[in-house]
PDB file of C-alpha atoms and ligand atoms in Angstrom:
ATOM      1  CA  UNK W   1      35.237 -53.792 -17.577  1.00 78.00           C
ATOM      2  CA  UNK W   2      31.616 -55.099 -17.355  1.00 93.00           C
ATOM      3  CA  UNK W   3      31.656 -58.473 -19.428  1.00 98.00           C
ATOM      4  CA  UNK W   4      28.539 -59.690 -20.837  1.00 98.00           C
ATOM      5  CA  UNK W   5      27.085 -62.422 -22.761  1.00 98.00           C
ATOM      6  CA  UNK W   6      24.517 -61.712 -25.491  1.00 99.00           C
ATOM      7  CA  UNK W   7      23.339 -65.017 -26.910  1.00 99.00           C
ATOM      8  CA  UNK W   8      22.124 -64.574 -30.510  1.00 98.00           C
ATOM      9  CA  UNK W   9      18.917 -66.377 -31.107  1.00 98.00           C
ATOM     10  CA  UNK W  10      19.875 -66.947 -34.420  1.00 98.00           C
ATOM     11  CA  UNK W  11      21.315 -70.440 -34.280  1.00 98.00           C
ATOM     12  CA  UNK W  12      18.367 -71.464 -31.548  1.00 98.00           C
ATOM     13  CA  UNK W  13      15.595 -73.611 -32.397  1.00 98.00           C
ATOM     14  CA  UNK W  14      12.489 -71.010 -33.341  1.00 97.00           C
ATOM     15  CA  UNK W  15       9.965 -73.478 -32.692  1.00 98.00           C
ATOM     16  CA  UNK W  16      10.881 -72.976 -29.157  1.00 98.00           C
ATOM     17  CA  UNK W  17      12.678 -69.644 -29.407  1.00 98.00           C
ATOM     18  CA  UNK W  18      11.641 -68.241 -25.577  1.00 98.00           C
ATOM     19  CA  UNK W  19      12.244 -71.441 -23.914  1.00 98.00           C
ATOM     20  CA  UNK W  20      15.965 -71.547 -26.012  1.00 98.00           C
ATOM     21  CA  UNK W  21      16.734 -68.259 -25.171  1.00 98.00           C
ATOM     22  CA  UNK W  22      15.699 -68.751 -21.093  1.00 98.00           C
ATOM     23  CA  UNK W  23      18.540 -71.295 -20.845  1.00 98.00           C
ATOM     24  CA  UNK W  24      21.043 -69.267 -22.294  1.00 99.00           C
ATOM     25  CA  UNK W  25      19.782 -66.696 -19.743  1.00 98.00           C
ATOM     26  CA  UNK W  26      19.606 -69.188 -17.165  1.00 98.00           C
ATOM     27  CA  UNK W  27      23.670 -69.896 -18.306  1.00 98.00           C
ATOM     28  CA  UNK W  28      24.703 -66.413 -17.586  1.00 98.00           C
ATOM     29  CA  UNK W  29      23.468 -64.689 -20.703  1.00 98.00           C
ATOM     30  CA  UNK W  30      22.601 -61.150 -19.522  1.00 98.00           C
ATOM     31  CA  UNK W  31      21.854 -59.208 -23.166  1.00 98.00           C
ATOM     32  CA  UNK W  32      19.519 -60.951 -26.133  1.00 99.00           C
ATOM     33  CA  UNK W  33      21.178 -60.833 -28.991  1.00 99.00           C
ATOM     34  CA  UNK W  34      17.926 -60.186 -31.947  1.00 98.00           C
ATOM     35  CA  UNK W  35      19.481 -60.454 -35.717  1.00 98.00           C
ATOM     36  CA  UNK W  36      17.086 -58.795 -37.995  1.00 98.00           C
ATOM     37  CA  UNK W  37      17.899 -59.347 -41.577  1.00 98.00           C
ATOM     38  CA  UNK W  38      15.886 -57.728 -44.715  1.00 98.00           C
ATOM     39  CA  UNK W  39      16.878 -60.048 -47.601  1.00 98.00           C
ATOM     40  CA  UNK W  40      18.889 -57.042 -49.427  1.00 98.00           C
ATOM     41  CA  UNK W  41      21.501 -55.744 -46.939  1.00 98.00           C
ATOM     42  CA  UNK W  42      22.090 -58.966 -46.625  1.00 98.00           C
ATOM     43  CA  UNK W  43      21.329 -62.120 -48.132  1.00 98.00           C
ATOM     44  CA  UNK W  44      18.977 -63.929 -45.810  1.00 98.00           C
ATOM     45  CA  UNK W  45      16.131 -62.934 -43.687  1.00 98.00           C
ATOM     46  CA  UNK W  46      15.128 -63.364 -40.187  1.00 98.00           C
ATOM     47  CA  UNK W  47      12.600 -61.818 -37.914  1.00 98.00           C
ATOM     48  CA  UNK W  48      10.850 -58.804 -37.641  1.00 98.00           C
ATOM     49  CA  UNK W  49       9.042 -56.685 -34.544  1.00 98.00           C
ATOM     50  CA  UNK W  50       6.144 -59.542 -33.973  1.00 98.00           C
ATOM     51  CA  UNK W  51       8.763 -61.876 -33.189  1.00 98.00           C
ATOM     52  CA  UNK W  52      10.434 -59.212 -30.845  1.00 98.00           C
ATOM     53  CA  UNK W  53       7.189 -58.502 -29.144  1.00 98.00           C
ATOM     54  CA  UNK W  54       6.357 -61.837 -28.108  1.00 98.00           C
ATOM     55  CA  UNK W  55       9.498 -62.753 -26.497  1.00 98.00           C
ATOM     56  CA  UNK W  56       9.669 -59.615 -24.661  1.00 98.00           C
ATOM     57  CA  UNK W  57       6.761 -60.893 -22.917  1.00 98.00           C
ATOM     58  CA  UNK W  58       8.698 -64.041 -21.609  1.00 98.00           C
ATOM     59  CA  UNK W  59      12.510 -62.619 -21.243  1.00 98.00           C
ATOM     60  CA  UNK W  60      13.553 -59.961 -18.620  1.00 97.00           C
ATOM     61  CA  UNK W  61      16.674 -59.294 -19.897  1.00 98.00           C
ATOM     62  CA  UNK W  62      17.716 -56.136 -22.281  1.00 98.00           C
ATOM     63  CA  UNK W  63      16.943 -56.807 -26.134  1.00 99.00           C
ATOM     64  CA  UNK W  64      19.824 -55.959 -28.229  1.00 99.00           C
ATOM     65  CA  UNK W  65      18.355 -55.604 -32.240  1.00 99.00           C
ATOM     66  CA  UNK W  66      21.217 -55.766 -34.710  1.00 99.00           C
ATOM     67  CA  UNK W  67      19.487 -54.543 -37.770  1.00 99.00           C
ATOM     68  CA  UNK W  68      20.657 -55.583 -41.142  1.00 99.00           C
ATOM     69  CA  UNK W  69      18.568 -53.776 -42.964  1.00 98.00           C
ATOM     70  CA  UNK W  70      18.053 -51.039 -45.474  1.00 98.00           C
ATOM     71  CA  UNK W  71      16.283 -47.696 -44.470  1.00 98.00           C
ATOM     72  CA  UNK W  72      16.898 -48.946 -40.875  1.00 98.00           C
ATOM     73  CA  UNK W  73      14.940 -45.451 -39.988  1.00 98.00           C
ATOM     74  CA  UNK W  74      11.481 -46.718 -41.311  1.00 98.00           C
ATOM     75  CA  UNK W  75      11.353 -49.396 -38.619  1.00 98.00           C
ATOM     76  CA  UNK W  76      13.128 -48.379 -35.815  1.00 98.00           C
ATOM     77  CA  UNK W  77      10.592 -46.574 -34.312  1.00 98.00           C
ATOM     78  CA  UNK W  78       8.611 -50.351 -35.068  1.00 98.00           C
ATOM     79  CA  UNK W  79      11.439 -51.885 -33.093  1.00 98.00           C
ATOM     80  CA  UNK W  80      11.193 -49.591 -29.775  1.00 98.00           C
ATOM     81  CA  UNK W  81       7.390 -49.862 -29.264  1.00 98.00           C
ATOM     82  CA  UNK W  82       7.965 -54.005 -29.769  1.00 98.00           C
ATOM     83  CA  UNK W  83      10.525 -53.716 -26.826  1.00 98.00           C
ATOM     84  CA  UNK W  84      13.726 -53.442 -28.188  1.00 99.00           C
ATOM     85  CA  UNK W  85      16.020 -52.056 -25.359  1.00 99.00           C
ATOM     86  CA  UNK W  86      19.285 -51.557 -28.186  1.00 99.00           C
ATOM     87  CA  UNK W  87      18.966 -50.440 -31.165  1.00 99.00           C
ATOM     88  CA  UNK W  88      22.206 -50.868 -33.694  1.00 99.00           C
ATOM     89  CA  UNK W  89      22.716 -49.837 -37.489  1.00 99.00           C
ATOM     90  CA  UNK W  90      25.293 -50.573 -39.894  1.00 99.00           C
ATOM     91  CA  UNK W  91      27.360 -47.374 -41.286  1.00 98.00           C
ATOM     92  CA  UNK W  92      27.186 -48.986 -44.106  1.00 98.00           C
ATOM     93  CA  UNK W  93      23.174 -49.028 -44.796  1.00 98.00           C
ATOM     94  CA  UNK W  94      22.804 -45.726 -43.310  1.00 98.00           C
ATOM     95  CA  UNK W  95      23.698 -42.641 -45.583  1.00 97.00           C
ATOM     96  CA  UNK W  96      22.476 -40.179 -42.839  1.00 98.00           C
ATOM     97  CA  UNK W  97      23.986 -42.146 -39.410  1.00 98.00           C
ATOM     98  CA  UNK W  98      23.848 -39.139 -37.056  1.00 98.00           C
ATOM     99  CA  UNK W  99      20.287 -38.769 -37.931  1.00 98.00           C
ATOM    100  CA  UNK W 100      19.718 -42.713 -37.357  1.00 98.00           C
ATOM    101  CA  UNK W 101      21.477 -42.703 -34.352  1.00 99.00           C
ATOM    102  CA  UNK W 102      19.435 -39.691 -32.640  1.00 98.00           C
ATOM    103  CA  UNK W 103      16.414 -41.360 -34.112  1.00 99.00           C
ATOM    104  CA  UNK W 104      17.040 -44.536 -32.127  1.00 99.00           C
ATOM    105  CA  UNK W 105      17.849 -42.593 -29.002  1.00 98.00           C
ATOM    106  CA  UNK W 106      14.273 -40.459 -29.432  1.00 98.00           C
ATOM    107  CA  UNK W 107      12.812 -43.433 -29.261  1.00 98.00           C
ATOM    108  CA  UNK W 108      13.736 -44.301 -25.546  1.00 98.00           C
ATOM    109  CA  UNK W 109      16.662 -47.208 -26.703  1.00 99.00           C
ATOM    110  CA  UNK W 110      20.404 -47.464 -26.698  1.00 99.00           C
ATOM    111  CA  UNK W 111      21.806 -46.490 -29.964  1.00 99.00           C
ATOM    112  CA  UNK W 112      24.888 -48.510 -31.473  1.00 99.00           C
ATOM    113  CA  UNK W 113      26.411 -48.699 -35.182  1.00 99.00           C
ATOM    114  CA  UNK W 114      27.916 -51.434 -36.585  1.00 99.00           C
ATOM    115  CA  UNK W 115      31.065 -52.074 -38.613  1.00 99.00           C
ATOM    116  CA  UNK W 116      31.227 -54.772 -41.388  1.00 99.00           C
ATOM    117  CA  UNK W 117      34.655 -56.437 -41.711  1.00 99.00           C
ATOM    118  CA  UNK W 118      35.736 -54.068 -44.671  1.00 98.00           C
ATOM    119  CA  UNK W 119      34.790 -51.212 -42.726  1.00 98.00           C
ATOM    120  CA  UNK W 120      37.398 -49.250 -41.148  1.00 98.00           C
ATOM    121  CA  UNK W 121      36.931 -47.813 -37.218  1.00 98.00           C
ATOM    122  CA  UNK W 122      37.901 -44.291 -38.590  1.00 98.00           C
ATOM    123  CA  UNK W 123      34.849 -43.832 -40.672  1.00 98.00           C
ATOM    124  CA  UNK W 124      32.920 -43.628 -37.154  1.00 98.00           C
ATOM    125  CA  UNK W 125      34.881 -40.626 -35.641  1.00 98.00           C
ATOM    126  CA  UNK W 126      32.399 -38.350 -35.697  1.00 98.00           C
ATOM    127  CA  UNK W 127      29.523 -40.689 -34.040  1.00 98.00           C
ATOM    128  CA  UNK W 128      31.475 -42.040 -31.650  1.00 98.00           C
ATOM    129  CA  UNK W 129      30.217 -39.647 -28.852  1.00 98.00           C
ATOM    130  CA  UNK W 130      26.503 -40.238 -29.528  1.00 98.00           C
ATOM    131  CA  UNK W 131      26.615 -44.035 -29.385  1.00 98.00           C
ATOM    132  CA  UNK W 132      25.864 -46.792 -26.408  1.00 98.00           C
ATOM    133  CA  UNK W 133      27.906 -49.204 -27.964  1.00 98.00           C
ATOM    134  CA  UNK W 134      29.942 -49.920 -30.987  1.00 99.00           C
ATOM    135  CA  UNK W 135      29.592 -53.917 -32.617  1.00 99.00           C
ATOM    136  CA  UNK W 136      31.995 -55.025 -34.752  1.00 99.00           C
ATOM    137  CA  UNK W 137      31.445 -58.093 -37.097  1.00 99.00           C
ATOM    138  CA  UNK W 138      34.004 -60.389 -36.604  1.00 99.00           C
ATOM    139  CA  UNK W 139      32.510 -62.257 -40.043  1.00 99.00           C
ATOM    140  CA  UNK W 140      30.127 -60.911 -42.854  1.00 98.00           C
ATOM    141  CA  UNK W 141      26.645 -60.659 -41.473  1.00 98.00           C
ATOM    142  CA  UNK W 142      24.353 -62.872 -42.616  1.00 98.00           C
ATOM    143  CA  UNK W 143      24.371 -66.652 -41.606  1.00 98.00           C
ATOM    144  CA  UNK W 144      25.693 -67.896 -38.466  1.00 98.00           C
ATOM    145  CA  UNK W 145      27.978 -70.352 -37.452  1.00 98.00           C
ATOM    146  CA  UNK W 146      31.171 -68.394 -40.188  1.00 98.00           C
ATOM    147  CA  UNK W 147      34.581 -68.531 -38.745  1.00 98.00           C
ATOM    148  CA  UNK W 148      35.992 -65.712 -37.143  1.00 99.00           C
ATOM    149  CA  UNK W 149      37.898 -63.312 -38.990  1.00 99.00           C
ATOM    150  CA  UNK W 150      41.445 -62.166 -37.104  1.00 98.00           C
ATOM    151  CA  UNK W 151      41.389 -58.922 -38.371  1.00 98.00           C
ATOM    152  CA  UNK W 152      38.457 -57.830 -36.157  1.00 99.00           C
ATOM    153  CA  UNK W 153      40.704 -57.935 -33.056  1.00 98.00           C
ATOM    154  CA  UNK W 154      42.774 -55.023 -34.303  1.00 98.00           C
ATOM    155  CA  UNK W 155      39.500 -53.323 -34.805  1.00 98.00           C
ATOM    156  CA  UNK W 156      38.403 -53.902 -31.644  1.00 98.00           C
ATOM    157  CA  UNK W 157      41.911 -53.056 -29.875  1.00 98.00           C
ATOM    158  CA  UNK W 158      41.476 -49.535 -32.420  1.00 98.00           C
ATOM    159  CA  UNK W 159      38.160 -48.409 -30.911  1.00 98.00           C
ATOM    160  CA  UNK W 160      39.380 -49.526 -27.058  1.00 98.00           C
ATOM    161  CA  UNK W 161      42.629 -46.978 -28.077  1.00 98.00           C
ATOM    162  CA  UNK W 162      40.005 -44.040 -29.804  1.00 98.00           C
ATOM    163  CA  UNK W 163      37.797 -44.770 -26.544  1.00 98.00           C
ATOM    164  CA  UNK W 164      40.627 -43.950 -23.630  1.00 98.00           C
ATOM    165  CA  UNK W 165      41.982 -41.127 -25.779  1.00 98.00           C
ATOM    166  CA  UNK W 166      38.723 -39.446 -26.022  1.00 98.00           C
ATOM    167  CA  UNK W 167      37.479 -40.012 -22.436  1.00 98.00           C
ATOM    168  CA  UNK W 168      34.090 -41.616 -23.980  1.00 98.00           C
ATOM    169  CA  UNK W 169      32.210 -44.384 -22.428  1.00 97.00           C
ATOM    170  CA  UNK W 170      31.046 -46.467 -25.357  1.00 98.00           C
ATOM    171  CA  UNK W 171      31.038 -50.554 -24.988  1.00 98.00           C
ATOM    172  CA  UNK W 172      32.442 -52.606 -27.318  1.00 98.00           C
ATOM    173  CA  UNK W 173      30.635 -55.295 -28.964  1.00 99.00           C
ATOM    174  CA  UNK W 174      31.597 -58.372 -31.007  1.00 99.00           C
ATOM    175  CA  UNK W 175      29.421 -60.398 -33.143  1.00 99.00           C
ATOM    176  CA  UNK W 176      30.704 -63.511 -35.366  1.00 98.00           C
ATOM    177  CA  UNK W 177      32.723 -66.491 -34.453  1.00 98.00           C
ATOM    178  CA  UNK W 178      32.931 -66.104 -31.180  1.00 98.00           C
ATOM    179  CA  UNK W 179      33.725 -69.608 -29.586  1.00 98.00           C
ATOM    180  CA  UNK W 180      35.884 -71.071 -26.508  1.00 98.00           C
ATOM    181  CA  UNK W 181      38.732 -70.760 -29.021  1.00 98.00           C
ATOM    182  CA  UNK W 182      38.669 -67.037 -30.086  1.00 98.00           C
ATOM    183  CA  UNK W 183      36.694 -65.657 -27.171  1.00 98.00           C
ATOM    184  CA  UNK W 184      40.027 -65.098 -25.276  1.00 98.00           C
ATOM    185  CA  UNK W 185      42.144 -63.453 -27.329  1.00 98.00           C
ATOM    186  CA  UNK W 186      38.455 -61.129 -28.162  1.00 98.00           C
ATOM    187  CA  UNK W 187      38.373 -60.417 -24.745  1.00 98.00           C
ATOM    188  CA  UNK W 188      42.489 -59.470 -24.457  1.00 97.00           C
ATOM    189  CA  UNK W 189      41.760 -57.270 -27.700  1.00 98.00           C
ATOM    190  CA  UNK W 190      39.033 -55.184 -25.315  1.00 98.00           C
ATOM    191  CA  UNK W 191      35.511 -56.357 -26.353  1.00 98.00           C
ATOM    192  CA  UNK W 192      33.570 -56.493 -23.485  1.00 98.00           C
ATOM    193  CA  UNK W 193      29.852 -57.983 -25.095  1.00 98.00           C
ATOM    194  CA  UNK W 194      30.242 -61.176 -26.817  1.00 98.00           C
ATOM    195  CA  UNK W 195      27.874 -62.099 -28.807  1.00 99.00           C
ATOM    196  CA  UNK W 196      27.670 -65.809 -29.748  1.00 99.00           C
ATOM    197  CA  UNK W 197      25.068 -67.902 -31.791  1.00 98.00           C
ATOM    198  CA  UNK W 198      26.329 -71.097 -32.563  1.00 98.00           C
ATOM    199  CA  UNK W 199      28.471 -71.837 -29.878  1.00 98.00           C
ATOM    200  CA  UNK W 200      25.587 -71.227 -27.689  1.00 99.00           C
ATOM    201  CA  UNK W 201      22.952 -72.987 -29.699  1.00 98.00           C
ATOM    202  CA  UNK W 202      24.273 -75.221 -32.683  1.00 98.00           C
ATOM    203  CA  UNK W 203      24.801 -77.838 -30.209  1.00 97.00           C
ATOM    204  CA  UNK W 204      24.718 -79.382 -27.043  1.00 98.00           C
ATOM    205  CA  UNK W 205      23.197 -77.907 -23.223  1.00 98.00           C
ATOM    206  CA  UNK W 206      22.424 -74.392 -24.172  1.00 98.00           C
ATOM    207  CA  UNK W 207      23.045 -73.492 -20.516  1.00 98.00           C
ATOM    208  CA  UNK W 208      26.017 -75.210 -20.205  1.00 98.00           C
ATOM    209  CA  UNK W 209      27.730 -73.812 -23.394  1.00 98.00           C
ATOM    210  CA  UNK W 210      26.617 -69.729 -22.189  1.00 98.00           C
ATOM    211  CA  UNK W 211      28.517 -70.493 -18.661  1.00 98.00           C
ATOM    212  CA  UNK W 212      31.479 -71.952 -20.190  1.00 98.00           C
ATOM    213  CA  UNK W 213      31.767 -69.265 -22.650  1.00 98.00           C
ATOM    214  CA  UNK W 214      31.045 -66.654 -19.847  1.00 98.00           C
ATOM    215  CA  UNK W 215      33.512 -68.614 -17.842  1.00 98.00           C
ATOM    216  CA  UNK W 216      36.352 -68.485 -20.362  1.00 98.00           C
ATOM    217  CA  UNK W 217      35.809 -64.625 -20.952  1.00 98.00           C
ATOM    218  CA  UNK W 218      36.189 -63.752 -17.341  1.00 97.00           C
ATOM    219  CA  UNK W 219      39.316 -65.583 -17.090  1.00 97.00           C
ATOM    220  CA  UNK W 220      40.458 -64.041 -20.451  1.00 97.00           C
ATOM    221  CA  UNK W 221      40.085 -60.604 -18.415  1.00 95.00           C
ATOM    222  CA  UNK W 222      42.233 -61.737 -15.415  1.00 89.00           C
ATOM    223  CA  UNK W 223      45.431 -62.351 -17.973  1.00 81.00           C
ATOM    224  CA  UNK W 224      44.709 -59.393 -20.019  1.00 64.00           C
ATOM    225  CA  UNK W 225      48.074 -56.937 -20.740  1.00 58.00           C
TER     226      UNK W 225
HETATM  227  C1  DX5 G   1      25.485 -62.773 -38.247  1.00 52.41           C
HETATM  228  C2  DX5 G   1      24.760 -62.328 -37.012  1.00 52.41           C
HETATM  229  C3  DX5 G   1      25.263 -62.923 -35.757  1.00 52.41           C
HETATM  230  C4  DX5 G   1      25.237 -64.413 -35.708  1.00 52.41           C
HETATM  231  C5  DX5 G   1      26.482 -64.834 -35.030  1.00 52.41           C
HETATM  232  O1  DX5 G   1      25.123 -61.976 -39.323  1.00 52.41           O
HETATM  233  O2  DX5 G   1      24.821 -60.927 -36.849  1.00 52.41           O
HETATM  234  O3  DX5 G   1      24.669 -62.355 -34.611  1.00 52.41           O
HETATM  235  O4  DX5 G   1      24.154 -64.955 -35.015  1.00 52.41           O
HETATM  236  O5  DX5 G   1      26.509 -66.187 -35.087  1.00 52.41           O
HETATM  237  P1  DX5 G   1      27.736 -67.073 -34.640  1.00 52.41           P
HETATM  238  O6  DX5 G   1      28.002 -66.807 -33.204  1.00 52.41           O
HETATM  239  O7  DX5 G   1      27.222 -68.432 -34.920  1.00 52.41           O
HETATM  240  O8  DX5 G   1      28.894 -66.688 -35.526  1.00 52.41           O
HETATM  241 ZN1   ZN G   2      24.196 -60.004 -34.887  1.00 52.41          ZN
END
């Protein structure tokens, strides 16, 4: 199991975004973790493909864009020419998922879906061989810096179960919460990219907090069952 770190720029300081995000980098971050929120999926908004474009010219790590967004499909292909490496849609905003997921992958990125809490694994059977990775929100998307919610580690430990039996290759992703406290027991459940805003960001040496956190998820995979 590959872990990886994918600091969320969401809790960094945007009048310095690139130079924010380098440290976590420079801390052992090895995915950037882009939230783009539309105001209507959910209720806040964030950045858009200008934003993506500029830091892609001062970060040389893979761009992961969690879009929270309506009619993901009208700016996806937006999102790939910016430099968007991932590309990942909620089930839940996409009526016609197969479609958005091919539509991500003609565009030369990863394609991943994401599961709100309420969302059960099982309504992504069907996807599950067309996708790079699957994220589950371990709080309701939004606003960073919400406490974790348990119930995403059976979620998790569900897809890591679907993945084995099916011989697929997926990753697992895990977005919400994620701190020294719950990163272990994450890690145990079979998540393998941790995504983590605040406890990156909110506070602190940026660098610092991405090693620990890397630090503590390694060790997590050493005592795993
Ligand atoms: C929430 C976003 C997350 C957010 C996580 O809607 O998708 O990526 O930045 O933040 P933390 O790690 O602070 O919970
Ligand atoms: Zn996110």
């Amino acid at each position: 199991m590959n872990i990886e770190l994918a600091p969320s720029i969401l809790s960094a300081n945007f009048a310095q975004l690139a130079a924010d995000a380098q440290q976590a980098i420079d801390g052992g971050g090895t995915v950037l973790h882009l939230d783009v929120m539309d105001g209507h999926f959910v209720p806040n908004l964030t950045i858009g493909p200008p934003v993506v474009r500029s830091l892609r010219k001062k970060l040389n790590v893979p761009f992961d864009c969690h879009l929270m967004i309506e009619n993901p499909d009208l700016f996806i292909p937006e999102f790939a020419e910016a430099g968007a490496n991932w590309i990942s849609v909620h089930q839940e905003a996409c009526v016609h998922l197969d479609r958005s997921l091919h539509l991500i992958a003609s565009h030369g990125c990863k394609p991943g879906v994401v599961l709100n809490p309420a969302t059960p694994v099982e309504t992504l059977t069907e996807v599950l061989d067309l996708v790079h990775h699957v994220l589950v929100m371990s709080v309701n998307p939004g606003f960073g810096g919400q406490k974790f919610i348990p119930n995403a580690l059976n979620k998790i430990a569900a897809l890591a179960r679907m993945r084995a039996e099916r011989k697929l290759d997926f990753r697992i992703e895990v977005d919400g919460g994620v701190d020294l406290e719950t990163i272990t027991d994450i890690v145990k459940a079979g998540a393998e990219l941790l995504v983590a805003g605040n406890a990156v960001f909110g506070h602190g040496d940026i660098r610092s907090n991405a090693s620990k956190l890397l630090e503590a998820a390694r060790a997590a995979t050493l005592t795993r069952a």
